[in-house]
Coordinates of C-alpha atoms in Angstrom, one line a residue:
M1 CA 14.3 34.7 51.6
G2 CA 12.0 36.7 49.7
D3 CA 14.6 37.4 46.9
F4 CA 15.3 33.5 46.6
T5 CA 11.4 32.9 46.4
S6 CA 11.0 35.9 43.9
T7 CA 13.9 34.3 41.9
A8 CA 12.6 30.9 42.0
A9 CA 9.4 32.0 40.8
S10 CA 10.7 33.8 38.1
W11 CA 12.7 31.1 37.0
L12 CA 9.6 28.7 37.0
Q13 CA 7.5 31.2 35.0
T14 CA 10.2 31.4 32.5
L15 CA 10.5 27.5 32.3
V16 CA 6.6 27.2 32.2
V17 CA 6.5 29.8 29.3
S18 CA 9.5 28.5 27.3
S19 CA 7.9 24.8 27.5
A20 CA 4.7 26.1 26.3
A21 CA 6.3 28.0 23.5
L22 CA 8.6 25.0 22.6
A23 CA 5.4 22.7 22.6
V24 CA 3.4 25.4 20.2
G25 CA 6.3 25.5 18.1
L26 CA 6.9 21.6 17.6
L27 CA 3.1 21.3 16.9
G28 CA 3.0 24.0 14.6
I29 CA 5.8 22.3 12.7
L30 CA 4.1 19.4 12.8
Y31 CA 1.0 20.8 11.2
V32 CA 2.8 22.6 8.6
Y33 CA 5.2 20.0 7.5
Q34 CA 3.1 17.1 8.0
E35 CA 3.4 16.0 4.3
K36 CA 7.3 15.7 4.9
L37 CA 6.8 13.2 7.5
L38 CA 4.3 10.8 5.4
Y39 CA 6.0 11.2 1.9
F40 CA 9.8 10.3 1.0
P41 CA 10.3 11.0 -2.6
S42 CA 14.1 9.9 -2.1
M43 CA 15.7 7.7 0.7
P44 CA 19.2 7.1 1.7
G45 CA 21.0 4.6 -0.5
V46 CA 18.4 4.6 -3.0
S47 CA 18.9 6.1 -6.5
K48 CA 17.1 9.0 -7.4
L49 CA 17.0 8.3 -11.2
T50 CA 16.1 5.0 -12.9
T51 CA 19.3 5.4 -15.0
E52 CA 21.2 5.0 -11.6
N53 CA 19.3 1.7 -10.9
P54 CA 21.1 -1.6 -10.8
E55 CA 20.9 -3.6 -14.0
G56 CA 17.4 -5.2 -14.2
Y57 CA 15.8 -1.9 -12.7
R58 CA 16.4 0.5 -14.9
H59 CA 13.2 0.2 -17.6
P60 CA 10.9 -2.6 -18.5
N61 CA 12.6 -3.1 -21.9
E62 CA 15.2 -4.9 -19.9
Y63 CA 12.9 -7.9 -19.9
G64 CA 11.5 -7.4 -23.4
I65 CA 8.3 -5.5 -22.5
D66 CA 7.4 -2.6 -24.6
Y67 CA 6.6 0.3 -22.6
E68 CA 6.3 4.3 -22.8
D69 CA 7.4 7.1 -20.6
V70 CA 4.5 9.0 -19.4
F71 CA 4.9 12.0 -17.5
I72 CA 1.3 13.1 -15.7
P73 CA 1.0 16.8 -14.7
C74 CA -0.6 17.3 -11.3
A75 CA -2.5 20.4 -10.0
D76 CA 0.9 21.6 -8.2
G77 CA 2.7 21.7 -11.3
I78 CA 4.6 18.4 -10.5
K79 CA 4.9 15.8 -13.1
I80 CA 4.6 12.3 -12.0
H81 CA 6.8 9.9 -14.2
A82 CA 5.3 6.6 -15.0
W83 CA 5.9 3.7 -17.4
L84 CA 3.0 2.6 -19.3
M85 CA 3.7 -1.3 -20.1
K86 CA 2.2 -1.9 -23.3
Q87 CA 0.3 -5.4 -24.2
P88 CA 0.3 -6.7 -28.1
Q89 CA -3.5 -6.6 -27.8
P90 CA -4.3 -4.0 -25.1
T91 CA -8.3 -4.2 -25.7
T92 CA -8.1 -7.8 -24.7
V93 CA -6.4 -7.7 -21.4
P94 CA -6.9 -5.8 -18.2
T95 CA -4.7 -2.3 -17.2
I96 CA -3.3 -2.6 -13.8
V97 CA -2.6 0.7 -12.5
F98 CA 0.2 0.4 -9.7
F99 CA 1.0 2.9 -7.1
H100 CA 4.3 2.3 -5.4
G101 CA 3.3 3.9 -2.1
N102 CA 4.3 7.2 -0.3
A103 CA 8.1 6.3 -0.2
G104 CA 10.7 6.0 -2.8
S105 CA 2.4 6.5 -8.4
S106 CA 0.0 6.5 -12.4
S107 CA -4.0 6.6 -12.5
I108 CA -7.5 6.8 -13.4
S109 CA -9.9 4.9 -15.3
L110 CA -13.1 2.8 -14.2
V111 CA -11.7 0.3 -11.4
A112 CA -12.5 -3.2 -11.7
G113 CA -11.1 -4.4 -8.6
L114 CA -8.8 -3.3 -5.9
I115 CA -5.8 -4.9 -4.2
V116 CA -5.0 -3.6 -1.0
E117 CA -1.6 -4.8 0.7
N118 CA -0.5 -4.3 4.2
T119 CA -2.7 -0.9 4.4
F120 CA -3.5 1.0 7.6
L121 CA -7.1 2.2 8.8
S122 CA -6.2 5.6 8.9
I123 CA -3.5 8.0 9.6
S124 CA -5.2 8.7 13.1
A125 CA -5.0 5.0 13.7
M126 CA -1.0 5.1 13.0
V127 CA -1.0 8.1 15.0
D128 CA -2.2 5.9 18.0
Q129 CA 0.2 3.0 17.3
V130 CA 3.7 4.9 16.5
M131 CA 3.2 8.3 18.2
P132 CA 0.8 7.6 21.0
W133 CA 1.9 10.7 22.8
L134 CA 0.2 12.9 19.8
S135 CA -3.0 11.1 20.4
Y136 CA -4.4 13.9 22.8
V137 CA -3.5 16.5 19.9
K138 CA -4.5 15.0 17.0
P139 CA -7.6 16.9 16.3
V140 CA -5.7 20.2 16.3
V141 CA -2.5 18.8 14.2
L142 CA -3.6 16.0 12.0
R143 CA -4.8 17.6 8.5
L144 CA -4.2 14.3 6.7
D145 CA -6.3 11.3 7.6
W146 CA -6.6 9.0 4.9
S147 CA -9.5 7.1 6.2
N148 CA -9.5 3.7 4.7
E149 CA -11.9 2.6 7.2
G150 CA -14.3 5.3 6.5
R151 CA -14.0 4.5 2.5
I152 CA -13.7 0.5 2.4
P153 CA -17.5 0.0 3.6
T154 CA -18.7 2.1 0.8
L155 CA -17.0 0.1 -2.3
T156 CA -18.7 -2.4 -4.1
H157 CA -16.1 -3.8 -6.5
P158 CA -14.1 -7.1 -5.9
I159 CA -11.4 -6.6 -3.4
L160 CA -8.4 -8.4 -2.5
F161 CA -6.6 -8.0 1.1
V162 CA -3.0 -9.2 1.0
A163 CA -1.9 -9.4 4.6
G164 CA 1.4 -9.9 5.9
E165 CA 1.3 -11.4 9.3
R166 CA 4.6 -10.1 10.5
D167 CA 4.1 -6.7 9.3
E168 CA 6.4 -4.5 11.6
L169 CA 5.0 -1.1 10.5
V170 CA 1.2 -1.5 10.0
P171 CA -0.3 -3.9 13.0
H172 CA -2.0 -6.8 11.3
T173 CA -5.2 -6.1 12.8
H174 CA -5.8 -3.0 10.7
M175 CA -5.9 -5.3 7.8
Q176 CA -8.0 -7.6 9.4
K177 CA -10.8 -4.9 10.3
L178 CA -10.6 -3.5 6.7
H179 CA -11.5 -6.9 5.4
A180 CA -14.4 -7.1 8.0
L181 CA -15.5 -3.5 7.1
A182 CA -15.7 -4.5 3.4
T183 CA -19.4 -5.5 3.6
K184 CA -20.4 -4.0 0.6
S185 CA -17.9 -5.5 -1.9
I186 CA -19.6 -8.2 -4.3
R187 CA -16.4 -10.5 -3.4
R188 CA -13.9 -9.8 -0.5
Q189 CA -10.8 -11.9 -0.5
W190 CA -8.4 -12.4 2.2
L191 CA -4.9 -13.7 1.3
P192 CA -2.7 -14.1 4.5
I193 CA 1.1 -14.1 4.0
P194 CA 2.4 -16.3 7.0
R195 CA 6.0 -14.8 6.9
G196 CA 5.3 -11.8 5.1
T197 CA 6.5 -8.1 6.8
H198 CA 5.4 -4.8 5.4
N199 CA 7.5 -4.7 2.5
D200 CA 8.5 -8.4 1.4
S201 CA 5.2 -9.8 1.3
W202 CA 5.3 -10.2 -2.4
M203 CA 8.5 -12.1 -1.9
R204 CA 7.8 -14.5 0.7
G205 CA 4.8 -15.6 -0.8
G206 CA 6.8 -16.9 -4.0
L207 CA 4.8 -17.8 -7.1
D208 CA 1.8 -18.7 -5.1
Y209 CA 1.5 -14.6 -4.3
F210 CA 1.5 -13.9 -8.0
F211 CA -0.8 -16.6 -9.2
A212 CA -3.1 -15.3 -6.4
L213 CA -3.0 -12.0 -7.8
K214 CA -3.7 -13.0 -11.3
R215 CA -6.3 -15.3 -10.5
F216 CA -8.0 -12.2 -8.7
I217 CA -7.6 -9.9 -11.4
D218 CA -8.9 -12.4 -14.2
S219 CA -12.0 -12.8 -12.0
A220 CA -12.3 -9.2 -11.5
V221 CA -12.2 -7.9 -14.7
G222 CA -15.0 -10.8 -15.7
E223 CA -17.2 -9.2 -12.8
S224 CA -16.7 -5.4 -13.9
T225 CA -19.9 -5.2 -15.6
P226 CA -22.8 -4.0 -13.4
P227 CA -24.4 -7.1 -11.6
S228 CA -27.8 -8.2 -12.6
S229 CA -30.3 -9.2 -10.1
D230 CA -29.1 -12.9 -10.4
T231 CA -25.7 -11.8 -9.8
A232 CA -26.5 -9.6 -6.9
N233 CA -28.4 -12.6 -5.0
T234 CA -25.0 -14.1 -5.2
S235 CA -22.9 -11.6 -3.5
E236 CA -23.0 -12.8 -0.2
R237 CA -21.7 -16.4 -1.4
H238 CA -18.9 -14.5 -3.1
Q239 CA -18.0 -12.1 -0.2
E240 CA -15.9 -14.4 2.1
D241 CA -14.0 -16.2 -0.9
G242 CA -10.6 -16.6 0.4
A243 CA -7.0 -17.5 -0.9
S244 CA -3.8 -18.9 1.1
I245 CA -0.1 -18.8 0.6
V246 CA 1.5 -22.2 1.5
S247 CA 3.8 -21.1 4.0
S248 CA 5.2 -21.8 7.3
D249 CA 8.1 -20.8 10.0
E250 CA 10.2 -23.7 8.6
A251 CA 9.1 -23.8 5.1
D252 CA 11.7 -23.0 2.3
D253 CA 10.3 -20.5 0.1
G254 CA 12.8 -21.5 -2.4
L255 CA 14.0 -17.8 -2.8
D256 CA 17.8 -16.6 -2.8
H257 CA 17.4 -13.8 -0.2
S258 CA 21.2 -12.8 -0.7
H259 CA 20.7 -10.3 -3.8
I260 CA 17.9 -7.8 -4.4
P261 CA 14.8 -9.7 -5.4
N262 CA 13.3 -8.7 -8.6
M263 CA 9.7 -10.0 -9.4
L264 CA 10.4 -9.5 -13.2
D265 CA 12.6 -12.8 -12.8
Q266 CA 9.4 -14.6 -13.2
H267 CA 8.5 -12.8 -16.7
S268 CA 8.1 -16.0 -18.5
L269 CA 5.4 -17.2 -16.1
L270 CA 3.7 -13.9 -14.9
F271 CA 3.3 -11.8 -18.3
Q272 CA 1.5 -14.4 -20.5
R273 CA -1.9 -13.3 -21.8
P274 CA -5.1 -14.8 -19.9
G275 CA -5.8 -18.2 -21.2
K276 CA -2.3 -19.2 -21.5
M277 CA -1.7 -19.6 -18.0
H278 CA -1.6 -23.4 -16.6
H279 CA -1.8 -23.2 -12.8
D280 CA -2.2 -27.0 -12.4
E281 CA 1.1 -27.7 -14.3
M282 CA 3.0 -25.6 -11.5

């Protein structure tokens, strides 16, 4: 009996030590390789080089857009490949810096406005959502946080919040809270996409989506100069500007979802210079 008890205790001790070592090892891996869980420079089934893309996705010149290949050096020695798409009269139109996100980016001048689409409050809040079992050890292993909820309240320029109401990755409440936190923005605008999920809100919104973005960009560029005392007094009036995409569960958005969607299909409508876009005619 004594030998059995001793053996059982030894096995239990080994099990506890092994489990603890495994847990520490897994947390260590999570700490060291955290970036690999957040950034996906390549994805299965997706071309790694633009030359391997389907026709219409290889370069802007396929749509008659003048562009330049730009390589941006980073502190870690990596060079980011970007496209600088040029306008015939670049001094008369705004420059849009488009970041493609963490999977599958170019930067920085003075920002006139910010467009936030289907974004989370923070990495910490997302851990609570998708890995709740890690919530208790976040202070130990979480090095990256991206606290948007901490930054948004400090921003004063116009902000457009584009929120897909069926986002399956980032809870819709995250965007709602970010919008509520943008109290210093001279104009915060809420653009809900009724059937939009995390990656297809631009498609679900149809042309109305792009017109809403264009209206915001045009107005943000006009507001980019420092506000006078008169404009400061009107900030409360501008703060709750809203927009909407006309859509419903039963609505037909007029899009063919049988092929890969391409926003540049609307080249003739979306890439006109300001002053030549006539929304009322649509």
